[in-house]
CSV table of C-alpha atoms and ligand atoms in Angstrom, one decimal:
chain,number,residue,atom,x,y,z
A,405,UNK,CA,-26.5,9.4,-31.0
A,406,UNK,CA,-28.5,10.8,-28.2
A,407,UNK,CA,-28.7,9.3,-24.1
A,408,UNK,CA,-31.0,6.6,-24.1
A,409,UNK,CA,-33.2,7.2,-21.4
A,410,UNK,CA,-33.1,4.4,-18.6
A,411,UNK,CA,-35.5,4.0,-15.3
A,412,UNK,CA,-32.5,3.1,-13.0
A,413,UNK,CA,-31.5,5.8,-10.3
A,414,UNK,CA,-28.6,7.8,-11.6
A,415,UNK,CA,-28.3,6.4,-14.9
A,416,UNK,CA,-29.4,9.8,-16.8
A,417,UNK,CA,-27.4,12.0,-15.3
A,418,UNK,CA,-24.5,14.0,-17.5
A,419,UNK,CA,-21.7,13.0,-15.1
A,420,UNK,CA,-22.4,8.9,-14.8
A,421,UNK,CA,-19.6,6.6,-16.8
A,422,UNK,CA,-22.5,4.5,-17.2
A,423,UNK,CA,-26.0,5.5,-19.0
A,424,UNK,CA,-28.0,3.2,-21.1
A,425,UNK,CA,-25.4,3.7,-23.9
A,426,UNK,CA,-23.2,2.1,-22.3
A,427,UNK,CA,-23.8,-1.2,-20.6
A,428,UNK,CA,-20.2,-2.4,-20.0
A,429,UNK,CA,-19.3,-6.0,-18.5
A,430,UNK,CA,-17.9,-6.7,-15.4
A,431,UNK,CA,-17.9,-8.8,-12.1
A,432,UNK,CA,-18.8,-8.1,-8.9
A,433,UNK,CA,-19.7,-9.5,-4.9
A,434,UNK,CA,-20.6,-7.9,-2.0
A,435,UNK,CA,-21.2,-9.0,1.3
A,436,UNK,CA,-23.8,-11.2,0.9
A,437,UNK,CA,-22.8,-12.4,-2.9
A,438,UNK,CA,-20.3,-14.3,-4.4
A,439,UNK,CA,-18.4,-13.3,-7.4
A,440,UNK,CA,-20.9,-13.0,-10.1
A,441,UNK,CA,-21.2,-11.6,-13.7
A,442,UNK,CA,-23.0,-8.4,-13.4
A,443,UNK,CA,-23.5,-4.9,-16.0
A,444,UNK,CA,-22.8,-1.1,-14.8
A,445,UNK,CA,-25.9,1.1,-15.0
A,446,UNK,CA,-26.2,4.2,-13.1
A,447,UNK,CA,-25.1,3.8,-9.6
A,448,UNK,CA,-25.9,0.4,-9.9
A,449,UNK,CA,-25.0,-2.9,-11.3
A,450,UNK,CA,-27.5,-5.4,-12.7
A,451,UNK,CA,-26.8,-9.2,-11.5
A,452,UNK,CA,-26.4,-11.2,-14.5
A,453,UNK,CA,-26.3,-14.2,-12.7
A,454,UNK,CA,-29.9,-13.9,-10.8
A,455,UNK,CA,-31.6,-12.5,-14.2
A,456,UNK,CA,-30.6,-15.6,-16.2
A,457,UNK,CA,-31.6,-17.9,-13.1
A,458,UNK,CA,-35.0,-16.4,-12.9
A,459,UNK,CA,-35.4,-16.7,-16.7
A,460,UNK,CA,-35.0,-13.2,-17.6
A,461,UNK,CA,-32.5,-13.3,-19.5
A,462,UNK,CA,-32.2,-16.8,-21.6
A,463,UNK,CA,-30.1,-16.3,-24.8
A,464,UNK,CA,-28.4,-20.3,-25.2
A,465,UNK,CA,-29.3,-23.7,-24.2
A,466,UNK,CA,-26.5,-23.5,-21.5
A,467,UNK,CA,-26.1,-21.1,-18.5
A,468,UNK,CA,-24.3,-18.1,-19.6
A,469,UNK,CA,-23.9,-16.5,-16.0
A,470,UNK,CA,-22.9,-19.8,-14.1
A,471,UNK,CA,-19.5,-18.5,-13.6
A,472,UNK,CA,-17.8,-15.5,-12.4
A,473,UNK,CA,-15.9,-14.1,-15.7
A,474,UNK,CA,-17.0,-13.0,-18.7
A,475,UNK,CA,-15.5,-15.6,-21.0
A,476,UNK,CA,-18.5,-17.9,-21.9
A,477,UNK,CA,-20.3,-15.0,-23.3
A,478,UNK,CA,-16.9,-14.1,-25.2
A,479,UNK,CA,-17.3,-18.2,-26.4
A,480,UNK,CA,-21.1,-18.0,-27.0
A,481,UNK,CA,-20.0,-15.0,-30.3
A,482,UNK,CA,-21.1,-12.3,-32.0
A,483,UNK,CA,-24.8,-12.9,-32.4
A,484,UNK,CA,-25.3,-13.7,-28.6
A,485,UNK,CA,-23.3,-10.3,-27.5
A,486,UNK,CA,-26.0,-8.2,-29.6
A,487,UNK,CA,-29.0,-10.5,-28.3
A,488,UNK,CA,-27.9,-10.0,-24.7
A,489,UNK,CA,-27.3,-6.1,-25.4
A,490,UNK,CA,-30.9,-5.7,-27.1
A,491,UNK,CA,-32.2,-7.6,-23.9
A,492,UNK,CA,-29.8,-5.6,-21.3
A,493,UNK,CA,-31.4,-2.5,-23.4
A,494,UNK,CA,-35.1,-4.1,-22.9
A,495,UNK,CA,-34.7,-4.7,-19.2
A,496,UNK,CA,-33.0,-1.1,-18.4
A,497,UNK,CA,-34.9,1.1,-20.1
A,498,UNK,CA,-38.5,-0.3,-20.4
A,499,UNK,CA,-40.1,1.1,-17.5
A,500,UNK,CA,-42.4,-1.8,-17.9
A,501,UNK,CA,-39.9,-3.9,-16.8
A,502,UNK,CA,-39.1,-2.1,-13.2
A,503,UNK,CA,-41.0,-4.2,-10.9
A,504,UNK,CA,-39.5,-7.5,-12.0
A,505,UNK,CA,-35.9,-6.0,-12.5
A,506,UNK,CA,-35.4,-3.5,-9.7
A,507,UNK,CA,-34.9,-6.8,-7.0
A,508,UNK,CA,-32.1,-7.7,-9.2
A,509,UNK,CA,-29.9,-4.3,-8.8
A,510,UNK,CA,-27.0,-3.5,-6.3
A,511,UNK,CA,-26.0,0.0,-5.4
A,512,UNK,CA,-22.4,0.0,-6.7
A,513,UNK,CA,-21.3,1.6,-3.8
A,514,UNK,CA,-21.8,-1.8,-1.9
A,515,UNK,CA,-20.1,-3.7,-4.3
A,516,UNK,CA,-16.5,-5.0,-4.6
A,517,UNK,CA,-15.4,-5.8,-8.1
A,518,UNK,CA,-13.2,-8.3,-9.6
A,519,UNK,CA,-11.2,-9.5,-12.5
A,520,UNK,CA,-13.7,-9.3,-15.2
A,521,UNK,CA,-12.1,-12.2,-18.0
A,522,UNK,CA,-9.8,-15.1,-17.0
A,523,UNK,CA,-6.9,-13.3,-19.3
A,524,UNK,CA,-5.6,-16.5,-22.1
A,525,UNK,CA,-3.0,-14.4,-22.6
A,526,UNK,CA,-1.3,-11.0,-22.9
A,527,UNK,CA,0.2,-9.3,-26.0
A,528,UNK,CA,1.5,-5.6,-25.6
A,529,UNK,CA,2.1,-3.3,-28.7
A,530,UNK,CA,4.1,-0.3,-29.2
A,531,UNK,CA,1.8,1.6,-31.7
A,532,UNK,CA,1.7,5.4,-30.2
A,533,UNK,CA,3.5,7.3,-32.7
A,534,UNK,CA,4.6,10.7,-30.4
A,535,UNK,CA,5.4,8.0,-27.6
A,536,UNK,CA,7.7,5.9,-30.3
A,537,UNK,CA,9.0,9.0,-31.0
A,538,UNK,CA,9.7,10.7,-28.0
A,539,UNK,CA,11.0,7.0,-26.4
A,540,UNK,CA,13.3,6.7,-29.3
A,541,UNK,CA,14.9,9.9,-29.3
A,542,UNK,CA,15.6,9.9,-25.5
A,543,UNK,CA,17.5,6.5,-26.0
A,544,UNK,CA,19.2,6.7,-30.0
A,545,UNK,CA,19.0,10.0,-31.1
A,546,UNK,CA,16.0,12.1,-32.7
A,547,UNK,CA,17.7,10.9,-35.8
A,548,UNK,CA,16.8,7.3,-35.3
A,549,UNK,CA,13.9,7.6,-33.2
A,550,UNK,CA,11.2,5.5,-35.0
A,551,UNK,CA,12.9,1.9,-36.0
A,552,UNK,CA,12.9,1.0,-39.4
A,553,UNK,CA,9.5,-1.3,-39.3
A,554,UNK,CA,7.8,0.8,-36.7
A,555,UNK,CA,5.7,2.1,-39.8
A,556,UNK,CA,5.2,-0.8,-41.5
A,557,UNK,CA,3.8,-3.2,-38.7
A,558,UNK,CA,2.6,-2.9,-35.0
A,559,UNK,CA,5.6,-4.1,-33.4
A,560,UNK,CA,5.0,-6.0,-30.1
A,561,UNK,CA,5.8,-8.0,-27.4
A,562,UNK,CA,4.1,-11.9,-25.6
A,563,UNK,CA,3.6,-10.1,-22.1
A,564,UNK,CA,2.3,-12.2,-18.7
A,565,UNK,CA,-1.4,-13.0,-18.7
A,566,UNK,CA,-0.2,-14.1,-15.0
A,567,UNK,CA,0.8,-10.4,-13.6
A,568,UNK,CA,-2.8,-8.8,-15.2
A,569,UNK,CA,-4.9,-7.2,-11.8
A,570,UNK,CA,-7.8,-5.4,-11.9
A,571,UNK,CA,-8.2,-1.6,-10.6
A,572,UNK,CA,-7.5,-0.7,-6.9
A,573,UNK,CA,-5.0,-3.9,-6.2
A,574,UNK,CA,-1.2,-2.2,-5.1
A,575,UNK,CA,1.4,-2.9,-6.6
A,576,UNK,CA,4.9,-3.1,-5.0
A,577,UNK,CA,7.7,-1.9,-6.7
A,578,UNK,CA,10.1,-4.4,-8.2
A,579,UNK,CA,13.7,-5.8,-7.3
A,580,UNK,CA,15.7,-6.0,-10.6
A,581,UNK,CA,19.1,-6.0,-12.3
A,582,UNK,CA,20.0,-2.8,-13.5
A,583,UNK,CA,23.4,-0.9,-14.7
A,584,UNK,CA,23.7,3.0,-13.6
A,585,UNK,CA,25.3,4.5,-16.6
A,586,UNK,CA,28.2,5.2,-14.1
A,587,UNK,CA,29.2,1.7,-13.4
A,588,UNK,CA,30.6,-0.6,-15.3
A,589,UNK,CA,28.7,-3.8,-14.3
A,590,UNK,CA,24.9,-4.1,-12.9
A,591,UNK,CA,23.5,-4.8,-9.7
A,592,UNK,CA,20.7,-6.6,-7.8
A,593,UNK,CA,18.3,-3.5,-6.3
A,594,UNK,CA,15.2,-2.4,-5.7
A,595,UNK,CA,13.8,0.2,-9.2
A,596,UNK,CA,14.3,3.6,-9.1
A,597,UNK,CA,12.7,4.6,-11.6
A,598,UNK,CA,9.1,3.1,-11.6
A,599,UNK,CA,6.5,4.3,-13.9
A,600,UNK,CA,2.7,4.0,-15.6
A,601,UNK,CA,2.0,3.5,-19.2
A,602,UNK,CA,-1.4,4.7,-20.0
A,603,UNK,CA,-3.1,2.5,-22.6
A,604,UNK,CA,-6.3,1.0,-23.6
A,605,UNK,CA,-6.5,-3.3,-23.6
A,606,UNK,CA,-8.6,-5.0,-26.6
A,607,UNK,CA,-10.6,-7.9,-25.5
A,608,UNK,CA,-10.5,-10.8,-27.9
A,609,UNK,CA,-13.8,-12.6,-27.9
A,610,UNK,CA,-13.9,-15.0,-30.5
A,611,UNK,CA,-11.0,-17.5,-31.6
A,612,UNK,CA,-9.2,-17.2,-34.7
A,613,UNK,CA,-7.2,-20.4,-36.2
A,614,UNK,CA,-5.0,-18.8,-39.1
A,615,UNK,CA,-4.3,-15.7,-40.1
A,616,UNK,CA,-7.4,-13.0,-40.1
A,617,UNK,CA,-8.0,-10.2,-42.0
A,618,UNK,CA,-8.0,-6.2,-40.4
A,619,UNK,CA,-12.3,-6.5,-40.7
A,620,UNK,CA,-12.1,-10.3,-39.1
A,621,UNK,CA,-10.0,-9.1,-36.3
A,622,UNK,CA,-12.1,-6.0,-35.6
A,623,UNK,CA,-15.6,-8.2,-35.5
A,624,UNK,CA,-13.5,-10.8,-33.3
A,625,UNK,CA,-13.0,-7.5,-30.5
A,626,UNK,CA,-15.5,-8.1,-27.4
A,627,UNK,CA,-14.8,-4.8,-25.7
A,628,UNK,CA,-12.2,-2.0,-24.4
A,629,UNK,CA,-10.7,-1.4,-20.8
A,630,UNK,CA,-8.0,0.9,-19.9
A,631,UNK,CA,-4.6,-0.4,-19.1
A,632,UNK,CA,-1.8,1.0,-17.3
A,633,UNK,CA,1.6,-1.2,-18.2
A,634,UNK,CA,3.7,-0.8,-15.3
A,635,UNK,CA,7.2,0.0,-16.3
A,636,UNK,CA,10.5,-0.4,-14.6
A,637,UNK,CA,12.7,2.0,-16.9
A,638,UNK,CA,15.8,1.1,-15.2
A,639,UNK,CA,15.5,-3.0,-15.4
A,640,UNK,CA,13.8,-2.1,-18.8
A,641,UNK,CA,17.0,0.1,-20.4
A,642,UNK,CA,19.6,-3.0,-19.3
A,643,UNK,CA,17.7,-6.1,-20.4
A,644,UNK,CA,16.0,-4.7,-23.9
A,645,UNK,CA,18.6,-5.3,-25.8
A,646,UNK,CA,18.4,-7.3,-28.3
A,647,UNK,CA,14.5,-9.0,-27.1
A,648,UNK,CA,12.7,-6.3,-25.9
A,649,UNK,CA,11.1,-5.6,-22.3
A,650,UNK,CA,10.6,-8.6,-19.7
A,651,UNK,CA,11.2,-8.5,-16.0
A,652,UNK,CA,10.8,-4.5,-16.6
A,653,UNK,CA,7.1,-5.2,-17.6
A,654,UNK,CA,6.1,-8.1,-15.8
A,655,UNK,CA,5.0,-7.2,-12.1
A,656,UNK,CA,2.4,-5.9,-12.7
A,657,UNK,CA,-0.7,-4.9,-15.6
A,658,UNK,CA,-3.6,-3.1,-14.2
A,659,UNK,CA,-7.1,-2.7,-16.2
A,660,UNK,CA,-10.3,-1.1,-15.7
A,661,UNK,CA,-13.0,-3.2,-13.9
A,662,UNK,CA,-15.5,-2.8,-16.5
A,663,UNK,CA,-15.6,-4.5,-20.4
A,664,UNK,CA,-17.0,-1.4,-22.7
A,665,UNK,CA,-18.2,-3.0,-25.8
A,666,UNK,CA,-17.6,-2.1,-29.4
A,667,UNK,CA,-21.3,-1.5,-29.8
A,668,UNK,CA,-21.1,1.5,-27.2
A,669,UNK,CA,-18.5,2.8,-28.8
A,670,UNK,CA,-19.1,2.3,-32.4
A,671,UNK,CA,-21.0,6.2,-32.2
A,672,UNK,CA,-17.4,7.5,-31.4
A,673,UNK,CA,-14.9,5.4,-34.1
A,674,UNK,CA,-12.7,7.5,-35.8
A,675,UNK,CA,-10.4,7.1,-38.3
A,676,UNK,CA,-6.5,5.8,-38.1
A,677,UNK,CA,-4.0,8.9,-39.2
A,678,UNK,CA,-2.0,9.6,-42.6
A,679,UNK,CA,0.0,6.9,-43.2
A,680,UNK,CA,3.6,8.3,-44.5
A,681,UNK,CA,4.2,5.0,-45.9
A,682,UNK,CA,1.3,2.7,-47.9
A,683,UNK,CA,0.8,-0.2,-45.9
A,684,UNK,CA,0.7,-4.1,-47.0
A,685,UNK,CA,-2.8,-5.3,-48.2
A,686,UNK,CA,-3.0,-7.6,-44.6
A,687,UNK,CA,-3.1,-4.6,-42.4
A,688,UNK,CA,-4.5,-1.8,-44.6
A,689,UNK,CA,-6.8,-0.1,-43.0
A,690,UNK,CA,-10.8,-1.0,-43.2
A,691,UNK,CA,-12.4,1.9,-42.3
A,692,UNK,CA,-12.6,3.5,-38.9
A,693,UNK,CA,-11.8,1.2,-36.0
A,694,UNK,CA,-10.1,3.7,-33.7
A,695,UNK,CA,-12.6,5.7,-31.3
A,696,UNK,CA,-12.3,9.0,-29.9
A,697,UNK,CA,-12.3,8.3,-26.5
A,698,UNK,CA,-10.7,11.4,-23.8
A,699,UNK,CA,-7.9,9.5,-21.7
A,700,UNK,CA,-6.6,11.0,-18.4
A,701,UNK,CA,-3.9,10.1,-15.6
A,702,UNK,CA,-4.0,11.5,-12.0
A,703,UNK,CA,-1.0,11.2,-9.4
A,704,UNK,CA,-1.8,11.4,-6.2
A,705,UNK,CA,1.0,10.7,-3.1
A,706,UNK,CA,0.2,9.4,-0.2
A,707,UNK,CA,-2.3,11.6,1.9
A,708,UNK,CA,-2.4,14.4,-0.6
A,709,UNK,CA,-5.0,15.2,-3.2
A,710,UNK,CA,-4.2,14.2,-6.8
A,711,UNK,CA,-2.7,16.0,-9.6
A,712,UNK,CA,-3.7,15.7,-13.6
A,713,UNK,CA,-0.3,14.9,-14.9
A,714,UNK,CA,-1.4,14.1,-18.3
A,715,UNK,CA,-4.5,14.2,-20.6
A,716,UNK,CA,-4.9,12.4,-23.8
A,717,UNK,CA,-7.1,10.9,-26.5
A,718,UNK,CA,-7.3,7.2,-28.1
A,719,UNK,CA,-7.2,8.4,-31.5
A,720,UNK,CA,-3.9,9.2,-31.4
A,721,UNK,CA,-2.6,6.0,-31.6
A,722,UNK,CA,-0.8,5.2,-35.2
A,723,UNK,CA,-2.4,1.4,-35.9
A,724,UNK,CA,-6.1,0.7,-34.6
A,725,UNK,CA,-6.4,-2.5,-31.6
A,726,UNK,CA,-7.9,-4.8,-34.9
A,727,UNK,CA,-4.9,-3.6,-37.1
A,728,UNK,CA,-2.3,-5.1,-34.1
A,729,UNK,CA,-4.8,-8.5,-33.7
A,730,UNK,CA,-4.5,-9.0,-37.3
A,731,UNK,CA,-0.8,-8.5,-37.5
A,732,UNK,CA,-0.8,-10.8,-33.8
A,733,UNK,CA,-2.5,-14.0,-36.6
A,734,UNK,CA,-0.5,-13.9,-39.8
A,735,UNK,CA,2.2,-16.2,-38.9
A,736,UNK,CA,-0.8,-18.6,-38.0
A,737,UNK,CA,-0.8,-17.6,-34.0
A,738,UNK,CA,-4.3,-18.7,-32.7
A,739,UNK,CA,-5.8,-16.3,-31.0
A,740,UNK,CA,-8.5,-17.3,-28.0
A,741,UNK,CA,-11.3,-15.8,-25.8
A,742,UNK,CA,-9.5,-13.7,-23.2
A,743,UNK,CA,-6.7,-12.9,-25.0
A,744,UNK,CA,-5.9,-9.0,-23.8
A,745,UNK,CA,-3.7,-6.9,-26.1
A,746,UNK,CA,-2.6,-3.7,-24.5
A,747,UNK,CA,-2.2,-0.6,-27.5
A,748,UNK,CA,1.0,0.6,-26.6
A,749,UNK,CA,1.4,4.2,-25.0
A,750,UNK,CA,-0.9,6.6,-26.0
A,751,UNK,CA,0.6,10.4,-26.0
A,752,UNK,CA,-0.5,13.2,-28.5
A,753,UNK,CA,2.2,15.6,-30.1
A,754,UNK,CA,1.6,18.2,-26.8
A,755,UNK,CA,3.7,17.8,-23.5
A,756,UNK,CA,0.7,17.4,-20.9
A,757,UNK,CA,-0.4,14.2,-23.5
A,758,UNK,CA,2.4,12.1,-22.5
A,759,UNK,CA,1.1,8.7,-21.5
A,760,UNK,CA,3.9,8.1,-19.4
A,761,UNK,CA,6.5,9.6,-17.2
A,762,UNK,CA,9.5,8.6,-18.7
A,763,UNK,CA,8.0,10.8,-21.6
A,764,UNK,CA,6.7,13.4,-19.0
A,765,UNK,CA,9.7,14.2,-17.3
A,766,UNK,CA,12.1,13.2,-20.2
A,767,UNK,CA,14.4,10.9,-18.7
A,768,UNK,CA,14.0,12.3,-15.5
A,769,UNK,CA,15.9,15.6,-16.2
A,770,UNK,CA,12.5,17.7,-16.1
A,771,UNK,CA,10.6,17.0,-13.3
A,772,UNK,CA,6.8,17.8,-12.9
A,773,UNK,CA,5.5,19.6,-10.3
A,774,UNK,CA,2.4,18.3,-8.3
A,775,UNK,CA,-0.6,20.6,-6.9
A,776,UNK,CA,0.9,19.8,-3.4
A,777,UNK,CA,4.4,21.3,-4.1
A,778,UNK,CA,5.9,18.2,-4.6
A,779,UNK,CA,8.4,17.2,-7.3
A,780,UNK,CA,8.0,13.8,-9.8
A,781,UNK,CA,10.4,12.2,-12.3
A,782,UNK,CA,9.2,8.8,-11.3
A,783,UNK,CA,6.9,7.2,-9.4
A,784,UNK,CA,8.0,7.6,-5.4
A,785,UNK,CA,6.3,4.6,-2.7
A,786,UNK,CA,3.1,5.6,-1.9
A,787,UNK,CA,1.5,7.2,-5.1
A,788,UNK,CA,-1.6,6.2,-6.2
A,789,UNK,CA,-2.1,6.7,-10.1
A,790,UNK,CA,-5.7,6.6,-11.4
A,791,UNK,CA,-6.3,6.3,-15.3
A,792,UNK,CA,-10.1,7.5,-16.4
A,793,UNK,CA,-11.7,7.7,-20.0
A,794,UNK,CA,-14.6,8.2,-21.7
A,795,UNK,CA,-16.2,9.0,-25.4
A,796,UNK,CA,-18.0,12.0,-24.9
A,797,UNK,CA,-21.7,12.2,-26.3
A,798,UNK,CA,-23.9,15.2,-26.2
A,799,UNK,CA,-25.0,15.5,-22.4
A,800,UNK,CA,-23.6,11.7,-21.4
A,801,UNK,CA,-20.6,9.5,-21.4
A,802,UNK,CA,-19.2,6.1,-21.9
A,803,UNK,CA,-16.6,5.7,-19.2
A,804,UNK,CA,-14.6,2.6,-18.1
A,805,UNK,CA,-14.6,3.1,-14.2
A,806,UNK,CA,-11.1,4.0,-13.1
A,807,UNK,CA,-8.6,2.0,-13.1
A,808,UNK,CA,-6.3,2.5,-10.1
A,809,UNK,CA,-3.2,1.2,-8.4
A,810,UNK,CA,-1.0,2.2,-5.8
A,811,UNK,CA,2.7,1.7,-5.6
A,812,UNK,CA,3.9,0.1,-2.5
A,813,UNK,CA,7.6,-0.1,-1.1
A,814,UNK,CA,10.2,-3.1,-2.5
A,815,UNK,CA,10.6,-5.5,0.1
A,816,UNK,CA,13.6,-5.3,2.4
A,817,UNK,CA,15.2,-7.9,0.5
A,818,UNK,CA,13.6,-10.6,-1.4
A,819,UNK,CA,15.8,-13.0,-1.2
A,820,UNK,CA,16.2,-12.5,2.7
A,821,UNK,CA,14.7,-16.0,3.4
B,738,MN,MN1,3.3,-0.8,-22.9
């Protein structure tokens, strides 16, 4: 698919995350606005809220934009997202339409943005095969890397809906109990060995009330944002056993500011790899429903430029977002508007494609050298870690606006009251 051409100042141009194509969802205020619903085009964003007001946008009986998330639209279903897009594409790209739409745009650069969705929930998966594998091996052995059912179903986890912040809020490392391999019982400290996970969050839109098929679950999808799953390893390799991560991942979750649709993407789905072993009817795959969108992570400490620490792609995850919100219905789970499901890692078979650097620096015995001279195993207080991704069409590209964080110092002592 070729750029479609829009009128908006910068929305053209080769190097924008947001051309016509794109369109993505997200919320916004500036000085003089509240929070409001608004869309990314160019260096602009288009208020939502003032177009359905003035009646330029009117797609349901009830206001649509009379709140500052995106979950009414999420309510409002399938046939209402196209509408709006078709209108969204109307408005933007019809020069005709300039003098009643240009009032209605603010330059990005004055704008501050927010959490786009009130999150419902939080479900992360572990579906990255190379990360699986390299994880595994580090903790039981290349022999026993992969568990048993990790080819047989997305295995996951219920994370916090409560801890999920949107790009450029800081994040201060956690307190936690964790056991040194050289001691013999755990203690109460601060993490040492703080990380990212670099992942891409499917946005449920529509609610499901029993189990849904791998086609049901990929129309029910109301965008992509990128995710970065904090990770305290060392709180993470204590408590794991036997029910998986909790207090490890539970500080903090960071997405992208912007909601890019499936429509804006559907030019760039891509098919789900070999599967080494045939897999049951419910979560066979459907067609292609993963995309081929170009992921990378930048690391940069305080006061010094940043450093690419690792590039990757989407594709190379093992089961697609629609295959893991399938799986997340069968026993019956209902499902709701708002629910976010993070992928699970996403590294490719290469050593600068590691999505995290527990993977990066292998434990922490290699460690990565920055651009500023400076050594990593873990993240130090200070860093700032930026995750960016887009599909790449011929001469534009659909990006997600990056999504940031920076990692501030444990408090002296949090129980110090
Ligand atoms: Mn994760």
């Amino acid at each position: 698919m070729p750029l479609m051409t829009s009128w908006v100042p910068g929305a053209n141009s080769p190097d924008t995350d947001f051309p016509l194509n794109n369109l993505p969802y997200g919320v916004f205020s500036t000085d003089e606005m509240d929070e409001r619903c608004g869309v990314a085009i160019g260096d602009m964003i288009f208020d939502c809220a003032r177009a359905e007001e003035e009646g330029l946008i009117a797609l349901s009986d009830s206001p649509l934009f009379d709140v500052p998330f995106w979950n009414e639209v999420m309510e409002a279903g399938p046939e209402v997202w196209a509408a709006l897009r078709a209108r969204l594409v109307e408005l933007l790209g019809d020069e005709a339409n300039r003098d009643a739409v240009a009032p209605l745009l603010v330059p990005m650069a004055e704008a501050v943005l927010h959490m786009p969705m009130l999150v419902s929930e939080y479900t992360d998966f572990y579906a990255g095969r190379h990360h699986a594998t390299n994880v595994g091996t580090m903790f039981r052995g290349a022999e026993n890397a992969l568990p048993p059912n990790w080819l047989h179903i997305p295995i996951g986890y219920n994370g916090r809906a409560s801890s999920v912040v949107v790009s450029g809020t800081d994040v201060r490392r956690p307190w936690g109990q964790l056991k040194s391999p050289d001691h013999d019982l755990p203690a109460f400290l601060p993490c040492r060995r703080f990380d990212l996970e670099l992942e891409m969050g499917a946005i449920v839109g529509t609610a499901s009330e029993g189990p849904v098929t791998v086609t049901e679950a990929n129309e029910m999808i109301f965008g992509y944002v990128l995710l970065n799953d904090w990770s305290a390893r060392d709180i993470q390799a204590w408590e794991y056993q036997p029910l998986g991560p909790f207090q490890a991942k539970a500080t903090a979750t960071t997405i992208s500011p912007w909601i890019v649709t499936r429509a804006a993407l559907e030019p760039f789905k891509c098919d789900t790899p070999e599967r080494e072993f045939e897999l049951l009817d419910h979560l066979k795959d459907a067609g292609p429903m993963l995309y081929d969108i170009d992921l990378r992570v930048t690391l940069a400490p305080e006061g010094k430029p940043a450093t690419e620490i690792a590039h990757t792609n989407y594709r190379e995850m093992y089961y697609s977002s629609a295959q893991q919100l399938a799986h997340h219905t069968t026993s019956g789970c209902p499902m709701t508007p708002g629910d976010l499901l993070g992928s699970g890692t996403i590294s490719g078979a290469e050593k600068h494609e590691r999505g995290s650097l527990l993977e990066l620096s292998w434990g922490g015995k290699e460690p990565l050298t920055l651009d500023s001279g400076e050594t990593r195993t873990f993240l130090e207080d200070g860093d700032t870690l930026t995750l960016t991704g887009a599909a790449l069409g011929d001469g534009y590209r659909i990006g997600f606006g990056p999504c940031t964080g920076k990692v501030l110092p444990a408090l002296e002592d949090p129980y110090a009251r």
